[in-house]
mmCIF file of C-alpha atoms in Angstrom:
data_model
loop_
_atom_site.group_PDB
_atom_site.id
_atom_site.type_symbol
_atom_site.label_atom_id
_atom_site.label_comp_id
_atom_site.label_asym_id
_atom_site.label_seq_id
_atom_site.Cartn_x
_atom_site.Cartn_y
_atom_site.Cartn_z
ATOM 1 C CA UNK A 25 94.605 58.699 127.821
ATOM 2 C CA UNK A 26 94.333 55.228 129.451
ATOM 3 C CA UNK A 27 97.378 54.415 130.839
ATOM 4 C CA UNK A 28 97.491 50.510 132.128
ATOM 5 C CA UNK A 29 99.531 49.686 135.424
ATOM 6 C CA UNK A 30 100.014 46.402 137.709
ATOM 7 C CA UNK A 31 101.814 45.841 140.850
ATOM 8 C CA UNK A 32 103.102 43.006 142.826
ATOM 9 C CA UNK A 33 101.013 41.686 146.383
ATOM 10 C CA UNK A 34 102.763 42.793 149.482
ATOM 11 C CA UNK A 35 103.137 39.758 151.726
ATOM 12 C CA UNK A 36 102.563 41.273 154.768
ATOM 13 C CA UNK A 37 101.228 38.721 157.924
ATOM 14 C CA UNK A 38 97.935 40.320 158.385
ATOM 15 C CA UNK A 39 97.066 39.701 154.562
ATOM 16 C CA UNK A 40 94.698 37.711 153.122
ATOM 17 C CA UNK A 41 95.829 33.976 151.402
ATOM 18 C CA UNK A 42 93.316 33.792 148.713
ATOM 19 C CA UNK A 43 91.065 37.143 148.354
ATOM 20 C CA UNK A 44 93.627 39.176 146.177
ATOM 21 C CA UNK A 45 94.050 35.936 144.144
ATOM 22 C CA UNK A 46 90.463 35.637 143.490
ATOM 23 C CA UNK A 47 90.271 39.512 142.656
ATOM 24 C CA UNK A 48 92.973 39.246 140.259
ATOM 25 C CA UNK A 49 91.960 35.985 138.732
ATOM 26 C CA UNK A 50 95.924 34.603 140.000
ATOM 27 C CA UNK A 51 96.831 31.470 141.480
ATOM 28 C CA UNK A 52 97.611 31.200 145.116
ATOM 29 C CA UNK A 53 100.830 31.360 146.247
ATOM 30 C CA UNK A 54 100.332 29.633 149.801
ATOM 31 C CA UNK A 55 101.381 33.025 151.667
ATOM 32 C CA UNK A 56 99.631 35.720 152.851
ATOM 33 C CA UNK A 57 98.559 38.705 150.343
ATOM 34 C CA UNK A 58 97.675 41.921 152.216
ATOM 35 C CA UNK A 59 97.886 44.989 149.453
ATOM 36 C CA UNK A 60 98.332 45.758 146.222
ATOM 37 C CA UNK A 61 99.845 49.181 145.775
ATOM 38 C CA UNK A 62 98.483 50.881 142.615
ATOM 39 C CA UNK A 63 100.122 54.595 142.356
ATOM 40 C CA UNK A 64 103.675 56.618 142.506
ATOM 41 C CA UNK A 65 104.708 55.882 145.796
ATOM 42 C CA UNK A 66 108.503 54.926 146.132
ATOM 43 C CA UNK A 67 107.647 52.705 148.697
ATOM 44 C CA UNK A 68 105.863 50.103 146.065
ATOM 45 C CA UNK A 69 105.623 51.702 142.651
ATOM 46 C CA UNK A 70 103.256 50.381 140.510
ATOM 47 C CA UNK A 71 105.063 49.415 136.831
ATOM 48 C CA UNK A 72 103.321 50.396 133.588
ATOM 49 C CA UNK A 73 101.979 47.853 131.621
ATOM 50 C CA UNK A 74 101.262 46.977 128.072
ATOM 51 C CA UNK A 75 103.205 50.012 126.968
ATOM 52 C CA UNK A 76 107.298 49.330 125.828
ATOM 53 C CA UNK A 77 109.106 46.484 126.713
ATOM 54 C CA UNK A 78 111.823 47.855 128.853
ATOM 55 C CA UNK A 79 110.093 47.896 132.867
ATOM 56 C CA UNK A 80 109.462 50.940 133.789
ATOM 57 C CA UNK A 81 107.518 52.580 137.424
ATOM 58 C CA UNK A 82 104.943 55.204 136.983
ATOM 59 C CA UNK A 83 107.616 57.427 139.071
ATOM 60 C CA UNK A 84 109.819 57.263 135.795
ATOM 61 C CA UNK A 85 106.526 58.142 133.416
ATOM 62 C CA UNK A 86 105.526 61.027 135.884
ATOM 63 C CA UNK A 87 109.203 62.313 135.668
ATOM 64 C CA UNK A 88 109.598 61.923 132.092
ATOM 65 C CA UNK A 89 106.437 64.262 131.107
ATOM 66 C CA UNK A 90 105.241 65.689 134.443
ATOM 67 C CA UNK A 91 103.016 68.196 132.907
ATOM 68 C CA UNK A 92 101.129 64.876 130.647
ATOM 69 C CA UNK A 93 101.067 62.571 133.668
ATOM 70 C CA UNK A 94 101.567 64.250 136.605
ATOM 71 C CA UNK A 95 99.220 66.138 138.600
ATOM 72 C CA UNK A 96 99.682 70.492 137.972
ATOM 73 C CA UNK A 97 103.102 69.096 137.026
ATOM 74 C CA UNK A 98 104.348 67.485 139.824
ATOM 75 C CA UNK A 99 104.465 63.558 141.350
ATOM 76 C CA UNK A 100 100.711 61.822 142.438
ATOM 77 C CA UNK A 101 99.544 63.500 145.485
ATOM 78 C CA UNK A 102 97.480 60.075 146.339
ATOM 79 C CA UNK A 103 97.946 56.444 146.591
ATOM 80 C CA UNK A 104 95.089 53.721 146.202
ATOM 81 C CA UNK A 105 95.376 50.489 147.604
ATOM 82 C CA UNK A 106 93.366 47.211 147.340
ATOM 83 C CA UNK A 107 93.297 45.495 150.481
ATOM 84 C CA UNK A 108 92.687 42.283 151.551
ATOM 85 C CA UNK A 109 92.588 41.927 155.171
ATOM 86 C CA UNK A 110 92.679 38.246 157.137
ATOM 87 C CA UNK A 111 93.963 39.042 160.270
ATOM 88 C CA UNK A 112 93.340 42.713 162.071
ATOM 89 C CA UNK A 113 95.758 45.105 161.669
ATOM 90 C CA UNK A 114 97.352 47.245 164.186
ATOM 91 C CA UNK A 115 95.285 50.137 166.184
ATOM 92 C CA UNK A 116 96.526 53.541 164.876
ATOM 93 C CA UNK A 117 96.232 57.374 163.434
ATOM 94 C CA UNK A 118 97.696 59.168 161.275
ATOM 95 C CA UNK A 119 99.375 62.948 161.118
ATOM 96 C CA UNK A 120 97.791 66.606 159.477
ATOM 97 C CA UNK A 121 99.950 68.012 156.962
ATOM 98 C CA UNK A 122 101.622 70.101 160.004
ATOM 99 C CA UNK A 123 102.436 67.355 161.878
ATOM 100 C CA UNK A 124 103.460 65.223 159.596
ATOM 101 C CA UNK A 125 106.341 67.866 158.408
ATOM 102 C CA UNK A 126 107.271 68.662 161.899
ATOM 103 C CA UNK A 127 107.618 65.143 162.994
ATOM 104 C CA UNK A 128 110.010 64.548 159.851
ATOM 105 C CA UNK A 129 112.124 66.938 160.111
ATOM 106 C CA UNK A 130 112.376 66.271 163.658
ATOM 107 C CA UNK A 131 113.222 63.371 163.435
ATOM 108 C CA UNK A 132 115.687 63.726 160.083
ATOM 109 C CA UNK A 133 117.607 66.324 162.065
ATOM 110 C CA UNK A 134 118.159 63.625 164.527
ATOM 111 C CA UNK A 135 119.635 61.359 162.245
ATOM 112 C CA UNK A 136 116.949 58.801 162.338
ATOM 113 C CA UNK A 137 117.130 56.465 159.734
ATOM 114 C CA UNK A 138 114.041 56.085 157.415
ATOM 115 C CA UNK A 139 114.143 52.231 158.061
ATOM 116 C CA UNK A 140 114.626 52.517 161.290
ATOM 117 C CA UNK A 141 112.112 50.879 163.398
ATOM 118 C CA UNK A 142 111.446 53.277 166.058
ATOM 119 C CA UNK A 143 110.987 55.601 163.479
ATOM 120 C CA UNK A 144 107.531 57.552 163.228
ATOM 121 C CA UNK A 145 107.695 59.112 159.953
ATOM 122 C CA UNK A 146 109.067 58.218 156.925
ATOM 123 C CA UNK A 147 107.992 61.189 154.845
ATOM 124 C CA UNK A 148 106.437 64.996 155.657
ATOM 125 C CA UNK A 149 102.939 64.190 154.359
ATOM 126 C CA UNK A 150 99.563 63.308 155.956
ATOM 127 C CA UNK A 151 97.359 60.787 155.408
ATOM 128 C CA UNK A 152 93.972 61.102 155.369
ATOM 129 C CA UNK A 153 92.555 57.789 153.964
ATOM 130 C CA UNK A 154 88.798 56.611 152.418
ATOM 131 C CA UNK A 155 88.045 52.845 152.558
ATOM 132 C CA UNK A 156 85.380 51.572 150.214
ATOM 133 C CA UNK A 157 84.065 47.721 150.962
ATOM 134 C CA UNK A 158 84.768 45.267 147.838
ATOM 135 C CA UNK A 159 83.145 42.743 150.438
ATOM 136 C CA UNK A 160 82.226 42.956 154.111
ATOM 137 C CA UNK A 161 84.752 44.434 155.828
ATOM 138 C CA UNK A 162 84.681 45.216 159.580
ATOM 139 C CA UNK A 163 86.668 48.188 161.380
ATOM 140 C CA UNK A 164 87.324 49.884 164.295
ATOM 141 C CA UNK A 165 86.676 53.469 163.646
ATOM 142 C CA UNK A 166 86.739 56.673 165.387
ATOM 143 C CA UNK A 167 85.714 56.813 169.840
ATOM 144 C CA UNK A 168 82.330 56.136 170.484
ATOM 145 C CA UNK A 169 80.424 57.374 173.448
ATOM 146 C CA UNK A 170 82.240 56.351 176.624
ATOM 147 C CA UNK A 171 78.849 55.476 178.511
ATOM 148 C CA UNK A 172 78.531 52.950 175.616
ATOM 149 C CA UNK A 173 82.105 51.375 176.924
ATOM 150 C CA UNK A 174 81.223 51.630 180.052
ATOM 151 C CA UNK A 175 78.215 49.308 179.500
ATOM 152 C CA UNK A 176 80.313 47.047 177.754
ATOM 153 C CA UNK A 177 82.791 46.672 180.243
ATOM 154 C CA UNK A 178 79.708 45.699 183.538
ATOM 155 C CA UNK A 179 78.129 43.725 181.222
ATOM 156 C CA UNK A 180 81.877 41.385 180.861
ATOM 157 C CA UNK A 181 82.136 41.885 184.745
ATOM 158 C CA UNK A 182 78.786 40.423 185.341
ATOM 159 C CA UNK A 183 79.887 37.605 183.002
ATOM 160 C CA UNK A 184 82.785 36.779 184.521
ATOM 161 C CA UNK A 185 81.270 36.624 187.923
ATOM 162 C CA UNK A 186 80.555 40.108 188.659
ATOM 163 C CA UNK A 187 82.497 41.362 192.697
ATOM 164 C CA UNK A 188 82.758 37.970 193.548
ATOM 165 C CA UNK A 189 85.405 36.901 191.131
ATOM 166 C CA UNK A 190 89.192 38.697 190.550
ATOM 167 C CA UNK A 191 88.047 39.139 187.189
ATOM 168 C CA UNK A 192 84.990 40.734 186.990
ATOM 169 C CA UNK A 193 86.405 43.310 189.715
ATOM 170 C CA UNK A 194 88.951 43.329 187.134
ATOM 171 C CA UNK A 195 86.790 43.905 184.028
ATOM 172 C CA UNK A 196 84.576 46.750 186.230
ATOM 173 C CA UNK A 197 87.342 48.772 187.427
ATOM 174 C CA UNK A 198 87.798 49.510 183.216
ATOM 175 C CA UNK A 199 84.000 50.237 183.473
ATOM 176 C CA UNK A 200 85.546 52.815 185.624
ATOM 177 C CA UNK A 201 87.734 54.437 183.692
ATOM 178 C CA UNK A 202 85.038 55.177 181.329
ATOM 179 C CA UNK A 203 83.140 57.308 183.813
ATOM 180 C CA UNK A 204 83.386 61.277 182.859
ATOM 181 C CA UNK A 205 83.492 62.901 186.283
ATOM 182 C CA UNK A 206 83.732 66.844 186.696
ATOM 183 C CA UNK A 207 81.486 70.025 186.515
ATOM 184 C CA UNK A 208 82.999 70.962 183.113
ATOM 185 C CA UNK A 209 82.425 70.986 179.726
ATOM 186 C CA UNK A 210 81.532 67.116 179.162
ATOM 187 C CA UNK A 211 82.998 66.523 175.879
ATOM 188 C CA UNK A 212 86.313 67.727 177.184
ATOM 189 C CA UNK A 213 85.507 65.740 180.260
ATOM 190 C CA UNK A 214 85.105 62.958 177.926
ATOM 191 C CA UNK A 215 88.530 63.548 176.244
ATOM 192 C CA UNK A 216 90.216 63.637 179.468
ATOM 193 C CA UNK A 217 89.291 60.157 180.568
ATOM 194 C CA UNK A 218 90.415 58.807 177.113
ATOM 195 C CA UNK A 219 93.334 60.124 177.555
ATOM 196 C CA UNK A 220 93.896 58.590 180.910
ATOM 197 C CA UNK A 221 92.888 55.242 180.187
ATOM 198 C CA UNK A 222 95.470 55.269 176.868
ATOM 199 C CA UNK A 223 97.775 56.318 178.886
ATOM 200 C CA UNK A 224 96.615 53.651 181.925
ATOM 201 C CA UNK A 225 96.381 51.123 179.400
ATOM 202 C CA UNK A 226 99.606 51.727 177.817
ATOM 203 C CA UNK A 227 101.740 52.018 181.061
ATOM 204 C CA UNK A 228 102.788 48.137 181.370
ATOM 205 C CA UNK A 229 101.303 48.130 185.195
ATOM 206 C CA UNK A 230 100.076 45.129 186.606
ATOM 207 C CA UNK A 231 96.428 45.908 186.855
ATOM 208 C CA UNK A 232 96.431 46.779 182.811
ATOM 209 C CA UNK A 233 97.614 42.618 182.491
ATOM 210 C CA UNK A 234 95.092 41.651 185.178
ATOM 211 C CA UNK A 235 92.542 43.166 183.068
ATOM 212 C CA UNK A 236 93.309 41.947 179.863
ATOM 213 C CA UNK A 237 93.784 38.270 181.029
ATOM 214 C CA UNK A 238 90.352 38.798 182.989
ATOM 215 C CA UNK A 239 88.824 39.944 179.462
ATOM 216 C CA UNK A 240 90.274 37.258 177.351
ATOM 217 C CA UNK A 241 89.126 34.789 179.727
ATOM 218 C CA UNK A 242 85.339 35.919 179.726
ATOM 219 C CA UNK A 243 85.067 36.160 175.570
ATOM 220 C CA UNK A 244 87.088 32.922 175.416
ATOM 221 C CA UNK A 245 84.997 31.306 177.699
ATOM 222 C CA UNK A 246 81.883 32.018 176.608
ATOM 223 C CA UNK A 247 80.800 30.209 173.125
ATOM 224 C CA UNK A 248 77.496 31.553 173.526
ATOM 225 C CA UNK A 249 76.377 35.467 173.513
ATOM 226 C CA UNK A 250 76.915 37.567 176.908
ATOM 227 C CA UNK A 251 74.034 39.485 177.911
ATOM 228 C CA UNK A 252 74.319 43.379 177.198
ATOM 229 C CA UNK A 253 76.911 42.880 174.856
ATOM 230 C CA UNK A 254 76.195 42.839 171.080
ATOM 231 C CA UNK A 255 76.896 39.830 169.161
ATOM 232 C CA UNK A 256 79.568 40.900 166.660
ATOM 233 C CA UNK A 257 81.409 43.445 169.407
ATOM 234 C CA UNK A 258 81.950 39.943 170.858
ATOM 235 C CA UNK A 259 83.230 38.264 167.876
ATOM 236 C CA UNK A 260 85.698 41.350 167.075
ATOM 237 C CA UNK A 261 86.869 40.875 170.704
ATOM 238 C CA UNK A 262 87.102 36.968 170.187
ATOM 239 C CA UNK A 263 89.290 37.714 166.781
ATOM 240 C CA UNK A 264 91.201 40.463 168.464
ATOM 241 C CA UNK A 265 92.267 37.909 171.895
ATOM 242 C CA UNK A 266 93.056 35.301 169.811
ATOM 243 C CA UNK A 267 95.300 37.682 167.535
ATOM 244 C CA UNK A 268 96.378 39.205 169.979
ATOM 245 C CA UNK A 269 95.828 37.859 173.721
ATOM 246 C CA UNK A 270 97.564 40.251 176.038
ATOM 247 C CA UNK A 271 98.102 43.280 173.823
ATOM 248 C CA UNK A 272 96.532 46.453 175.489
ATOM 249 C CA UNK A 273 95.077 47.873 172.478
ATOM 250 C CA UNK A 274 92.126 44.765 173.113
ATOM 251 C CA UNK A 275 91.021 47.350 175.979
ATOM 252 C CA UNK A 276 91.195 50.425 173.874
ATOM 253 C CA UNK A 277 89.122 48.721 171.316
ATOM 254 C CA UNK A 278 86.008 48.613 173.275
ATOM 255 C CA UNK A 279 86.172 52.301 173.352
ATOM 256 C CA UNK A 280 85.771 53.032 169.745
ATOM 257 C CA UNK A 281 83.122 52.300 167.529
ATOM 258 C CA UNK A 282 82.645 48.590 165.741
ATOM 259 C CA UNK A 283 81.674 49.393 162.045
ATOM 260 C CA UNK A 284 80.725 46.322 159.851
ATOM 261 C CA UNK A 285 80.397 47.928 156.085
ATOM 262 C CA UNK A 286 78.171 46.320 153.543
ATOM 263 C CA UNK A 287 80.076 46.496 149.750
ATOM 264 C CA UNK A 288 79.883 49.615 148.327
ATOM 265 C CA UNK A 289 79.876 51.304 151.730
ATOM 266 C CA UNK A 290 83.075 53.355 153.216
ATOM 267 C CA UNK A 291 84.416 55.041 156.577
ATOM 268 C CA UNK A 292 86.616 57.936 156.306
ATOM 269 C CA UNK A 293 89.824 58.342 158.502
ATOM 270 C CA UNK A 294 90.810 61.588 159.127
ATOM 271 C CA UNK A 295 94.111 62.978 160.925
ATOM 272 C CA UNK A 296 93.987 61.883 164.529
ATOM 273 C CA UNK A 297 91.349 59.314 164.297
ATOM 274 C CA UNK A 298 92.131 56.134 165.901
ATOM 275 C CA UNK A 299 90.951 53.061 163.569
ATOM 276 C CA UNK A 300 91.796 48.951 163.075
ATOM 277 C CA UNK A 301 90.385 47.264 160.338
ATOM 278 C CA UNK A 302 89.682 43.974 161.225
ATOM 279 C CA UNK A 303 88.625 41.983 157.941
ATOM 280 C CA UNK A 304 87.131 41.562 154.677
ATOM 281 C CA UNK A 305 88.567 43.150 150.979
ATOM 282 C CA UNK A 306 88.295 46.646 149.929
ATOM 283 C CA UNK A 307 90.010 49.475 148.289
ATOM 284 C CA UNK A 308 91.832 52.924 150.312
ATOM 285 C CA UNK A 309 92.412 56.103 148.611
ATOM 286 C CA UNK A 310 94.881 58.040 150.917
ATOM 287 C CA UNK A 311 97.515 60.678 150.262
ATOM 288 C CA UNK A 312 100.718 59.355 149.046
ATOM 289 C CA UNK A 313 101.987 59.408 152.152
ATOM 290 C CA UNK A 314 103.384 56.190 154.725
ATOM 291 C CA UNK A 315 102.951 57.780 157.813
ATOM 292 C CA UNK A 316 101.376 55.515 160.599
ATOM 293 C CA UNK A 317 101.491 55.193 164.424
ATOM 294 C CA UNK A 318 100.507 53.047 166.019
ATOM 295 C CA UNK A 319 98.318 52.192 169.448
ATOM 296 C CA UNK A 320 98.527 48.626 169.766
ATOM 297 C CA UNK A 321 97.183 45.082 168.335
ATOM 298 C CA UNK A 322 100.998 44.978 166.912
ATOM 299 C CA UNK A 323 104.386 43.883 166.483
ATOM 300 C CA UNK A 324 106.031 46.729 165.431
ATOM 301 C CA UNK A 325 107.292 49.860 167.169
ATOM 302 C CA UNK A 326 104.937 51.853 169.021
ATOM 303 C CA UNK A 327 105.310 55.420 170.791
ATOM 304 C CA UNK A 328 102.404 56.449 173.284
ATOM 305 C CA UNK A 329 103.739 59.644 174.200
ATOM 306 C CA UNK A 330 103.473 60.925 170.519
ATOM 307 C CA UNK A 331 100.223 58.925 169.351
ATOM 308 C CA UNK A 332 98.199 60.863 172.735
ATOM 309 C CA UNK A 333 99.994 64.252 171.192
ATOM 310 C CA UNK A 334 98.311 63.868 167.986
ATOM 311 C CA UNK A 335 95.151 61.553 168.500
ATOM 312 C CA UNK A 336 91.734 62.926 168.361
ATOM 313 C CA UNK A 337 90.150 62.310 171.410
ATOM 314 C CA UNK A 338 86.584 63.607 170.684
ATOM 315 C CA UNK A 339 83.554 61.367 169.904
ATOM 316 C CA UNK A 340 82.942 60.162 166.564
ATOM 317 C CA UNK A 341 79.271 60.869 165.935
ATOM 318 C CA UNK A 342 79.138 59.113 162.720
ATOM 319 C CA UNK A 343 81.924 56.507 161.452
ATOM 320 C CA UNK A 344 80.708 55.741 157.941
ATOM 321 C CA UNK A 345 80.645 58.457 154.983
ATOM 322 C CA UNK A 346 77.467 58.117 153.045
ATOM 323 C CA UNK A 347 78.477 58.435 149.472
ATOM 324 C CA UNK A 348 76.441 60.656 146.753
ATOM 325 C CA UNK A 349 74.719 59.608 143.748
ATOM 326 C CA UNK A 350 73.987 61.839 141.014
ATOM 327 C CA UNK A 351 70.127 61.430 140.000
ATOM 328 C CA UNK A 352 70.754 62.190 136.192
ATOM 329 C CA UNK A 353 73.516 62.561 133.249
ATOM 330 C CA UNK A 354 76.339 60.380 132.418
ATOM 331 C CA UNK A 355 77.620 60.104 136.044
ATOM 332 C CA UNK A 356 74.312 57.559 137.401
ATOM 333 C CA UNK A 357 77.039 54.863 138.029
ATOM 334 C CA UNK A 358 79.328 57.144 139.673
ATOM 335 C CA UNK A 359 79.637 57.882 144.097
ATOM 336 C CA UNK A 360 80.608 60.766 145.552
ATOM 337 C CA UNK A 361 82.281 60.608 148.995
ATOM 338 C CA UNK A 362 82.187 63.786 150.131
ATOM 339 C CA UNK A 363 85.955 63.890 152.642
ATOM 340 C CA UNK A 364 86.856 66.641 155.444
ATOM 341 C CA UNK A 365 90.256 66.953 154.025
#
């Protein structure tokens, strides 16, 4: 049974002004168009179309037949999106299924309200997410090596004038902070300093300003490329300043990985696993769940303390997930993106 459904835009200020538009085959509106909701959630049900002529939501089809169009009888346990992303959005993870239903019911036997804006979760699910480019998108996804920082980080000091200057001491005193010290186990090692520097970078002292005036002021100052670094970790950095000049989370981006996704190409986002996406138009399929928080490059509400309890602060080794194609039989056209959960 095909079953037809629309939706409207949601205007939010990191949206794109004409890529859903174009999608769609709709006139502009003049105001920013970041996602189109296509599912069951309550938060933006999508409407079914072509059908009767009194509106309905596909929450009131699901509930009138759950066993025809529900899933084993019960609501949509996912959500797709379509994105369209001008402007980055903000650094952040989401819950496990554990998590997620602790931290609700934590926070609903506090008396939180759902709209609250300190609130952390607005339902007890998780949300593990797949993005698949429409267009090229680029992302921040998942902690890359912290020697590869670390480079990143001199190579901005010597730019900016190296010891001699305020900031290049500035810029390699992060290089720092990306140094695993210890006799241990190095990928705990690793974790540790992540940890620190999140929590460094996130404590509002003076030194975390210093260095992110010191780092805007190298990548705004230099139109050309700055040797060591690579050319498009330079424009994300450029993008993320002027988004976002003074925000901590333009640190803690140079510590994860820079993915730039051709169309047809995805990155999956597990529980835990810090991510931005940047720009470009493509589609999520999540579970229907809300639940965000969130690490900087933002606005809205953010809570440290509980985004270090649940972050994953291993290295990624691989950000993308390589889809499979079958070689034969009536699914050639089809992908398989084989998720961890």
């Amino acid at each position: 049974m095909l079953i037809f459904i629309r939706n409207t835009p949601r205007n939010y200020a990191w949206g794109s002004r004409d890529a859903l538009p174009e999608l769609l085959g709709t006139p502009p509106t003049g105001e920013p168009q970041a996602e189109l909701w296509l599912g069951a959630h309550p938060g933006s049900p999508a409407s079914v179309a072509k059908a009767t002529p009194v509106a309905h939501t596909l929450i009131d089809l699901i509930a009138s037949d759950p066993a025809r169009y529900g899933v084993d009888g019960d609501r949509l346990p996912f959500l797709l999106k379509v994105l369209a992303i001008g402007a980055p959005l903000s650094l952040q993870v989401h819950p496990d299924a554990a998590q997620a239903a602790a931290g609700f019911a934590a926070e609903e036997a506090a008396g939180i309200p759902l709209d609250a804006p300190e609130r952390n979760y607005g339902d007890p699910g998780h949300k593990p997410e797949l993005l698949v480019a429409l267009g090229e998108v680029t992302a921040l996804s998942g902690f890359r090596p912290l020697a590869d920082a670390r480079d990143d980080f001199h190579a901005l000091a010597a730019a900016a004038g190296g010891s001699g200057t305020a900031a290049g001491r500035a810029l390699a005193g992060l290089a720092e902070h990306c140094v695993a010290v210890g006799e241990g186990d190095p990928a705990a090692e690793s974790a540790r300093r992540r940890a620190a520097f999140l929590a460094w970078a996130f404590s509002g002292a003076p030194e975390v300003d210093a260095a992110g005036q010191a780092l805007a002021d190298v990548v705004r100052g230099s139109s050309a490329a700055i040797e060591g670094v690579d050319a498009h970790r330079l424009a994300a950095l450029r993008g993320l300043v002027a988004a976002h000049a003074g925000d901590p989370g333009v640190l803690v981006s140079v510590l994860l990985h820079l993915v730039r996704l051709a169309p047809g190409e995805a990155i999956y986002l597990g529980a835990g696993q810090l991510h931005a996406y940047l720009n470009g138009i493509a589609v999520e399929v999540m579970a229907a769940s809300d639940n965000v928080l969130r690490a900087g490059l933002t606005q809205k509400h953010v809570d440290i303390a509980e985004l270090t309890r649940i972050v994953d602060l291993g290295e990624l080794d691989e950000p993308r997930c390589v889809a499979e194609q079958p070689a034969q039989g009536c699914d050639r056209g089809s992908r398989t993106f084989r998720t961890s959960g």
